[in-house]
Coordinates of C-alpha atoms in Angstrom, one line a residue:
X245 CA 0.0 0.0 0.0
X246 CA 1.7 3.1 -1.2
X247 CA 1.8 6.2 0.9
X248 CA 0.3 8.6 -1.7
X249 CA -2.6 11.0 -1.2
X250 CA -5.3 10.5 -3.9
X251 CA -6.1 14.2 -4.4
X252 CA -2.9 16.0 -4.0
X253 CA -0.5 13.3 -5.0
X254 CA 1.6 14.0 -1.9
X255 CA 4.1 11.0 -1.4
X256 CA 6.9 10.2 0.9
X257 CA 10.0 12.3 0.7
X258 CA 13.5 11.4 1.7
X259 CA 16.1 13.3 3.6
X260 CA 18.7 13.1 6.5
X261 CA 18.7 12.9 10.2
X262 CA 21.5 15.2 11.1
X263 CA 23.1 14.8 14.4
X264 CA 24.8 17.5 16.8
X265 CA 28.1 16.0 15.4
X266 CA 26.7 16.6 11.8
X267 CA 26.5 12.8 11.0
X268 CA 23.9 12.2 8.5
X269 CA 21.8 9.2 8.1
X270 CA 18.8 8.7 5.6
X271 CA 15.2 8.9 6.8
X272 CA 11.6 9.3 5.6
X273 CA 9.1 12.2 5.8
X274 CA 5.7 10.6 5.5
X275 CA 2.7 12.7 4.4
X276 CA -0.2 12.9 6.9
X277 CA -2.6 10.3 5.3
X278 CA -5.9 9.6 6.3
X279 CA -8.4 6.9 5.1
X280 CA -11.5 8.7 5.0
X281 CA -15.1 8.1 3.4
X282 CA -16.9 10.8 1.7
X283 CA -20.4 11.0 0.6
X284 CA -21.2 12.1 -2.8
X285 CA -24.6 13.5 -2.7
X286 CA -25.2 14.0 -6.6
X287 CA -24.6 10.1 -7.1
X288 CA -25.9 9.2 -3.6
X289 CA -23.0 6.9 -2.8
X290 CA -20.1 6.8 -0.7
X291 CA -16.5 6.6 -1.8
X292 CA -13.3 5.8 0.3
X293 CA -10.2 7.8 -0.2
X294 CA -6.9 7.9 1.2
X295 CA -6.2 11.6 1.5
X296 CA -3.7 14.1 3.4
X297 CA -5.1 16.5 5.9
X298 CA -4.6 19.3 3.6
X299 CA -6.8 17.5 1.1
X300 CA -9.3 17.1 3.6
X301 CA -9.6 20.8 4.1
X302 CA -9.6 21.3 0.2
X303 CA -12.6 19.0 0.1
X304 CA -14.3 20.8 2.8
X305 CA -13.8 24.0 1.0
X306 CA -14.6 23.2 -2.7
X307 CA -16.7 19.7 -2.3
X308 CA -15.8 16.4 -3.2
X309 CA -16.9 16.1 -6.7
X310 CA -15.1 18.9 -8.1
X311 CA -12.0 18.0 -6.3
X312 CA -12.2 14.6 -7.4
X313 CA -12.8 15.8 -11.1
X314 CA -9.4 18.0 -10.7
X315 CA -7.4 15.1 -9.2
X316 CA -8.4 12.9 -12.2
X317 CA -7.5 15.6 -14.7
X318 CA -4.2 16.0 -12.9
X319 CA -3.6 12.3 -13.0
X320 CA -3.6 11.5 -9.2
X321 CA -6.9 9.7 -9.1
X322 CA -8.1 7.1 -11.5
X323 CA -11.2 7.9 -13.5
X324 CA -13.3 4.9 -12.4
X325 CA -13.7 6.6 -8.9
X326 CA -16.0 9.1 -10.8
X327 CA -18.3 6.6 -12.1
X328 CA -21.1 5.3 -10.0
X329 CA -20.6 1.8 -8.8
X330 CA -22.4 -0.9 -11.0
X331 CA -25.6 -2.4 -9.5
X332 CA -25.4 -6.2 -9.1

């Protein structure tokens, strides 16, 4: 399971731990990802996304559907998330 935000595309960054003696060892900086369920009122369904906390704020401001459309256009989110689930 990749540590990548579905909306913003934020991913793990690498850097160094730097000691007082200026020794450097590799480390990772992880994005603050949360697994969150959003309700799409227009389609009367829920969608679960792995999003960063900044993406949650963006969704609160702009709405889930416009934000998802923008993420699909940028290539961060697969277009199958926009289609309603097939009825069985």
